[in-house]
Short mmCIF file of C-alpha atoms in Angstrom, two decimals:
data_model
loop_
_atom_site.label_atom_id
_atom_site.label_comp_id
_atom_site.label_asym_id
_atom_site.label_seq_id
_atom_site.Cartn_x
_atom_site.Cartn_y
_atom_site.Cartn_z
CA MET A 1142 0.00 0.00 0.00
CA PRO A 1143 1.50 3.38 -0.98
CA GLU A 1144 2.41 5.72 1.83
CA THR A 1145 0.00 8.59 2.43
CA ARG A 1146 0.67 11.83 4.28
CA GLU A 1147 -1.27 10.45 7.23
CA THR A 1148 0.83 7.28 7.47
CA ALA A 1149 4.04 9.27 7.00
CA LEU A 1150 3.10 11.25 10.10
CA ARG A 1151 2.98 8.17 12.32
CA GLY A 1152 6.00 6.63 13.97
CA ASP A 1153 7.48 3.71 12.04
CA CYS A 1154 10.02 2.15 14.39
CA ALA A 1155 11.05 -0.46 11.81
CA ASN A 1156 12.58 2.30 9.67
CA CYS A 1157 14.09 4.36 12.49
CA PHE A 1158 17.44 4.15 14.26
CA GLY A 1159 15.79 4.19 17.69
CA LEU A 1160 16.19 7.96 17.86
CA CYS A 1161 13.66 8.57 20.62
CA CYS A 1162 15.49 5.90 22.66
CA VAL A 1163 18.83 7.68 22.28
CA ALA A 1164 18.41 11.37 21.54
CA LEU A 1165 15.86 12.15 24.25
CA PRO A 1166 16.66 12.33 27.98
CA PHE A 1167 14.39 11.06 30.72
CA ALA A 1168 14.41 11.12 34.49
CA ARG A 1169 13.51 8.44 37.00
CA SER A 1170 9.85 9.02 37.80
CA ALA A 1171 6.41 7.46 37.52
CA ASP A 1172 6.99 7.47 33.74
CA PHE A 1173 10.53 6.07 33.62
CA ALA A 1174 12.28 3.48 35.78
CA VAL A 1175 15.74 5.04 35.36
CA ASP A 1176 17.58 8.24 34.55
CA LYS A 1177 18.98 8.60 31.03
CA PRO A 1178 20.81 11.63 29.60
CA SER A 1179 20.41 12.78 26.03
CA GLY A 1180 22.70 10.89 23.67
CA ASP A 1181 22.92 7.73 25.76
CA PRO A 1182 21.07 4.71 24.32
CA CYS A 1183 18.30 3.37 26.54
CA ARG A 1184 19.40 0.15 28.22
CA ASN A 1185 16.48 -1.61 26.52
CA LEU A 1186 17.51 -0.65 22.97
CA ARG A 1187 18.64 -3.71 21.01
CA ASP A 1188 21.28 -3.89 18.29
CA ASP A 1189 18.53 -3.86 15.63
CA PHE A 1190 17.19 -0.57 17.06
CA ARG A 1191 14.08 -2.29 18.45
CA CYS A 1192 12.91 -2.10 22.06
CA GLY A 1193 13.68 -5.22 24.06
CA ILE A 1194 10.68 -4.73 26.37
CA HIS A 1195 8.19 -3.24 23.91
CA THR A 1196 5.38 -5.61 24.90
CA ARG A 1197 5.86 -4.96 28.63
CA LEU A 1198 6.82 -1.31 28.84
CA ARG A 1199 4.18 -0.31 31.39
CA PRO A 1200 4.78 -3.10 33.93
CA SER A 1201 8.53 -2.51 33.53
CA GLY A 1202 8.22 1.13 34.62
CA PHE A 1203 8.49 2.76 31.20
CA GLN A 1204 4.97 4.15 30.88
CA GLY A 1205 6.39 7.33 29.35
CA CYS A 1206 7.46 5.43 26.25
CA THR A 1207 3.89 4.30 25.60
CA VAL A 1208 2.57 7.85 25.37
CA TYR A 1209 5.23 9.22 23.03
CA ASP A 1210 4.94 9.56 19.25
CA CYS A 1211 7.48 11.20 16.96
CA PHE A 1212 4.82 11.86 14.28
CA GLY A 1213 7.04 10.08 11.77
CA ALA A 1214 10.11 12.23 12.44
CA GLY A 1215 12.20 9.22 13.44
CA GLN A 1216 12.00 7.43 10.13
CA HIS A 1217 12.30 10.70 8.19
CA VAL A 1218 15.53 11.71 9.92
CA SER A 1219 16.89 8.15 9.68
CA GLN A 1220 16.02 7.39 6.06
CA VAL A 1221 15.77 10.80 4.39
CA THR A 1222 17.89 13.37 6.23
CA PHE A 1223 20.73 10.92 6.93
CA GLY A 1224 20.16 8.64 3.97
CA GLY A 1225 19.70 5.40 5.87
CA VAL A 1226 23.11 5.52 7.60
CA SER A 1227 22.74 5.06 11.36
CA TRP A 1228 24.55 6.73 14.22
CA ARG A 1229 26.13 3.38 14.95
CA ALA A 1230 27.47 2.97 11.42
CA ALA A 1231 28.67 6.59 11.33
CA PRO A 1232 29.31 7.76 14.92
CA GLU A 1233 30.47 11.16 13.66
CA THR A 1234 26.87 11.95 12.66
CA ALA A 1235 25.36 11.06 16.03
CA ARG A 1236 25.40 14.49 17.68
CA GLN A 1237 23.83 16.23 14.70
CA MET A 1238 21.27 13.47 14.22
CA TYR A 1239 20.16 13.88 17.84
CA GLU A 1240 19.88 17.67 17.38
CA VAL A 1241 17.92 17.41 14.15
CA PHE A 1242 15.44 14.80 15.39
CA PRO A 1243 13.43 17.08 17.76
CA VAL A 1244 13.41 19.83 15.11
CA VAL A 1245 11.84 17.51 12.54
CA ARG A 1246 9.43 16.17 15.16
CA GLN A 1247 8.07 19.67 15.70
CA LEU A 1248 7.72 20.18 11.95
CA HIS A 1249 5.90 16.87 11.60
CA GLU A 1250 3.58 17.80 14.46
CA LEU A 1251 2.67 20.97 12.57
CA LEU A 1252 2.08 18.89 9.44
CA ARG A 1253 -0.22 16.65 11.47
CA TYR A 1254 -2.34 19.62 12.55
CA LEU A 1255 -2.36 21.25 9.12
CA THR A 1256 -3.40 17.98 7.51
CA GLU A 1257 -6.32 17.67 9.91
CA ALA A 1258 -7.32 21.30 9.32
CA LEU A 1259 -7.41 20.67 5.57
CA GLY A 1260 -9.82 17.81 6.18
CA ARG A 1261 -12.30 19.99 8.09
CA ARG A 1262 -15.20 21.19 5.94
CA ALA A 1263 -15.87 24.06 8.31
CA ALA A 1264 -12.44 25.45 7.44
CA ARG A 1265 -12.83 25.17 3.66
CA GLY A 1266 -12.50 28.94 3.32
CA LEU A 1267 -8.98 28.59 4.71
CA HIS A 1268 -7.95 25.60 2.62
CA GLY A 1269 -5.87 27.72 0.25
CA GLU A 1270 -3.83 29.25 3.06
CA LEU A 1271 -3.61 25.95 4.91
CA GLY A 1272 -2.37 24.17 1.80
CA THR A 1273 0.29 26.81 1.23
CA ALA A 1274 1.43 26.52 4.85
CA LEU A 1275 1.55 22.74 4.63
CA ALA A 1276 3.66 22.84 1.46
CA ARG A 1277 6.03 25.30 3.14
CA VAL A 1278 6.52 23.09 6.20
CA GLU A 1279 7.02 20.03 4.00
CA GLU A 1280 9.75 21.91 2.15
CA LEU A 1281 11.47 22.60 5.46
CA THR A 1282 11.49 18.91 6.38
CA ALA A 1283 13.45 18.27 3.16
CA LEU A 1284 16.32 20.57 4.21
CA ASP A 1285 19.71 19.01 4.85
CA ALA A 1286 20.94 18.32 8.35
CA ASP A 1287 22.97 21.53 8.64
CA ALA A 1288 19.98 23.69 7.72
CA LEU A 1289 17.60 21.79 9.97
CA GLU A 1290 19.93 22.13 12.93
CA LYS A 1291 19.90 25.93 12.51
CA LEU A 1292 16.17 26.23 11.75
CA ASP A 1293 14.13 28.58 13.95
CA VAL A 1294 11.21 26.25 14.64
CA ALA A 1295 9.55 28.72 17.01
CA SER A 1296 9.26 31.16 14.11
CA VAL A 1297 7.68 28.48 11.92
CA ARG A 1298 5.16 27.67 14.64
CA GLY A 1299 4.42 31.36 14.97
CA GLU A 1300 3.53 31.50 11.28
CA VAL A 1301 1.28 28.45 11.38
CA ASN A 1302 -0.48 29.02 14.70
CA PRO A 1303 -2.81 31.84 13.54
CA LEU A 1304 -4.18 29.53 10.84
CA LEU A 1305 -4.79 26.78 13.37
CA LEU A 1306 -6.55 29.24 15.67
CA ARG A 1307 -8.82 30.40 12.85
CA THR A 1308 -9.54 26.78 11.97
CA SER A 1309 -10.44 26.12 15.60
CA GLU A 1310 -12.92 28.99 15.67
CA LEU A 1311 -14.65 27.78 12.52
CA VAL A 1312 -14.83 24.14 13.59
CA ARG A 1313 -16.00 24.88 17.12
CA ALA A 1314 -18.72 27.15 15.74
CA GLU A 1315 -20.32 24.01 14.31
CA ALA A 1316 -21.33 23.11 17.88
CA GLY A 1317 -23.97 25.83 17.69
CA GLY A 1318 -25.50 27.74 20.54
CA ARG A 1319 -23.60 29.86 23.01
CA PRO A 1320 -19.92 28.84 23.02
CA PRO A 1321 -18.60 27.47 26.33
CA LYS A 1322 -16.24 29.63 28.37
CA SER A 1323 -12.71 29.43 27.00
CA ARG A 1324 -10.42 27.37 29.19
CA ARG A 1325 -7.34 27.80 27.07
CA GLY A 1326 -4.27 27.03 29.18
CA ALA A 1327 -6.43 26.60 32.29
CA ASP A 1328 -5.17 24.68 35.32
CA LEU A 1329 -7.78 21.93 35.63
CA ILE A 1330 -5.52 19.39 37.32
CA GLY A 1331 -7.64 16.89 39.25
CA LYS A 1332 -10.84 18.84 38.61
CA ARG A 1333 -14.18 17.06 38.83
CA LEU A 1334 -15.74 17.58 35.41
CA ARG A 1335 -18.03 14.56 35.27
CA GLU A 1336 -20.76 14.91 32.64
CA ALA A 1337 -19.43 18.40 31.80
CA ARG A 1338 -20.90 19.90 28.64
CA LEU A 1339 -17.75 21.04 26.86
CA ARG A 1340 -18.93 20.63 23.28
CA GLY A 1341 -17.11 23.19 21.13
CA ALA A 1342 -14.93 24.37 24.02
CA ASP A 1343 -11.42 25.81 23.70
CA LEU A 1344 -9.20 23.61 25.88
CA ARG A 1345 -6.03 24.42 23.96
CA GLY A 1346 -3.04 23.87 26.26
CA ALA A 1347 -5.25 23.13 29.29
CA LEU A 1348 -3.78 21.09 32.15
CA LEU A 1349 -6.22 18.21 32.60
CA ILE A 1350 -3.90 15.88 34.48
CA ALA A 1351 -5.98 13.39 36.50
CA ALA A 1352 -9.14 15.39 35.79
CA ASP A 1353 -12.39 13.44 36.04
CA LEU A 1354 -14.07 13.79 32.64
CA THR A 1355 -16.26 10.73 33.01
CA GLY A 1356 -19.19 11.04 30.63
CA ALA A 1357 -18.14 14.55 29.53
CA ASP A 1358 -19.11 15.89 26.10
CA LEU A 1359 -15.84 16.84 24.40
CA SER A 1360 -17.13 16.71 20.85
CA LEU A 1361 -15.80 19.47 18.57
CA THR A 1362 -13.50 20.56 21.40
CA ASP A 1363 -10.07 22.01 20.60
CA LEU A 1364 -7.57 19.86 22.50
CA ILE A 1365 -4.32 20.97 20.87
CA GLY A 1366 -1.56 20.73 23.45
CA ALA A 1367 -3.94 19.74 26.28
CA ASP A 1368 -2.27 17.57 28.93
CA LEU A 1369 -4.51 14.53 29.41
CA ARG A 1370 -2.17 12.44 31.54
CA ASP A 1371 -4.29 10.14 33.74
CA ALA A 1372 -7.43 12.08 32.82
CA GLN A 1373 -10.49 9.87 33.25
CA LEU A 1374 -12.33 9.67 29.93
CA ALA A 1375 -14.63 6.75 30.70
CA GLY A 1376 -17.84 7.21 28.73
CA ALA A 1377 -16.67 10.59 27.41
CA ASP A 1378 -17.62 11.72 23.90
CA LEU A 1379 -14.62 12.89 21.84
CA THR A 1380 -16.43 12.71 18.51
CA ASP A 1381 -14.79 15.15 16.06
CA ALA A 1382 -12.50 16.50 18.81
CA LEU A 1383 -10.11 18.95 17.17
CA PHE A 1384 -6.32 18.46 17.03
CA LEU A 1385 -6.45 15.44 19.33
CA THR A 1386 -3.46 13.10 18.99
CA GLN A 1387 -2.97 9.43 19.75
CA PRO A 1388 -0.31 10.18 22.40
CA GLN A 1389 -2.86 12.27 24.31
CA LEU A 1390 -5.26 9.33 24.35
CA ASN A 1391 -2.48 6.94 25.33
CA ALA A 1392 -1.71 9.12 28.34
CA ALA A 1393 -5.35 9.18 29.50
CA ARG A 1394 -7.64 6.54 30.97
CA GLY A 1395 -10.84 5.47 29.28
CA ASP A 1396 -13.05 2.49 28.61
CA ALA A 1397 -15.06 0.73 25.92
CA ALA A 1398 -17.76 3.41 26.17
CA THR A 1399 -15.40 6.28 25.34
CA ARG A 1400 -16.35 7.63 21.92
CA LEU A 1401 -13.31 8.35 19.76
CA PRO A 1402 -12.90 10.22 16.47
CA ASP A 1403 -12.38 8.13 13.34
CA GLY A 1404 -8.81 6.95 12.81
CA PHE A 1405 -7.85 6.61 16.48
CA GLU A 1406 -6.94 3.43 18.31
CA ARG A 1407 -8.37 2.57 21.70
CA PRO A 1408 -5.31 2.22 23.96
CA ALA A 1409 -4.64 -1.34 25.10
CA HIS A 1410 -4.36 -0.33 28.77
CA TRP A 1411 -7.88 1.17 28.88
CA VAL A 1412 -10.52 -0.73 30.81
CA SER A 1413 -12.54 -2.92 28.45
#
């Protein structure tokens, strides 16, 4: 099956040099069993760049790995930017490869959001601008390693963000009625929001860690950047939720009654 933009924006570990397992640091916590500095291979990384405990990450204390997604940046950097030559085969490229990886991940995340925006009928009036922005970001991902290392990603995000905000307004307007109070960036950690009517709400960047959203209506809600770690989504309705990502779902808790948008997988650790 030919690769589509959507599949290219999903992690493909089989074609990656284990970059997230090497380039990224992590600290001993509830998410990781050990400390690991940037540039040191995880102790579970095998010679073939696969994870030795992939099927038992959570019980082994590596929950953080199960909620991470590079949005396809790993395979792009491995196979395109560095032409299929790994940091093991060419150790002199390692430092730059580790620097470039998070840059490309941010670009791919933007591509993920722009691709979704282009698929929203409510934003059809913006499709020309969105398409232009998407093509521009795709061009940036094709830069060589030296250019990517120097790229000002914050500036790129600053150019794209207004389009995503306008898309959000148009999509959320489909909810009809009086729009809910904006909770953009709100601290809702541990809040009791059971059965909350949040249809069409702006929860961009909200902290919803361990919030109780059981049975909440989150349809047409903007969830870009929202922190859903351990949020209870049992029975919640996320139909057509905007800018939701699989890692956000993986970090939350839900059940068989949680309604998900098309194209998302129900995390294996959720209650059946």
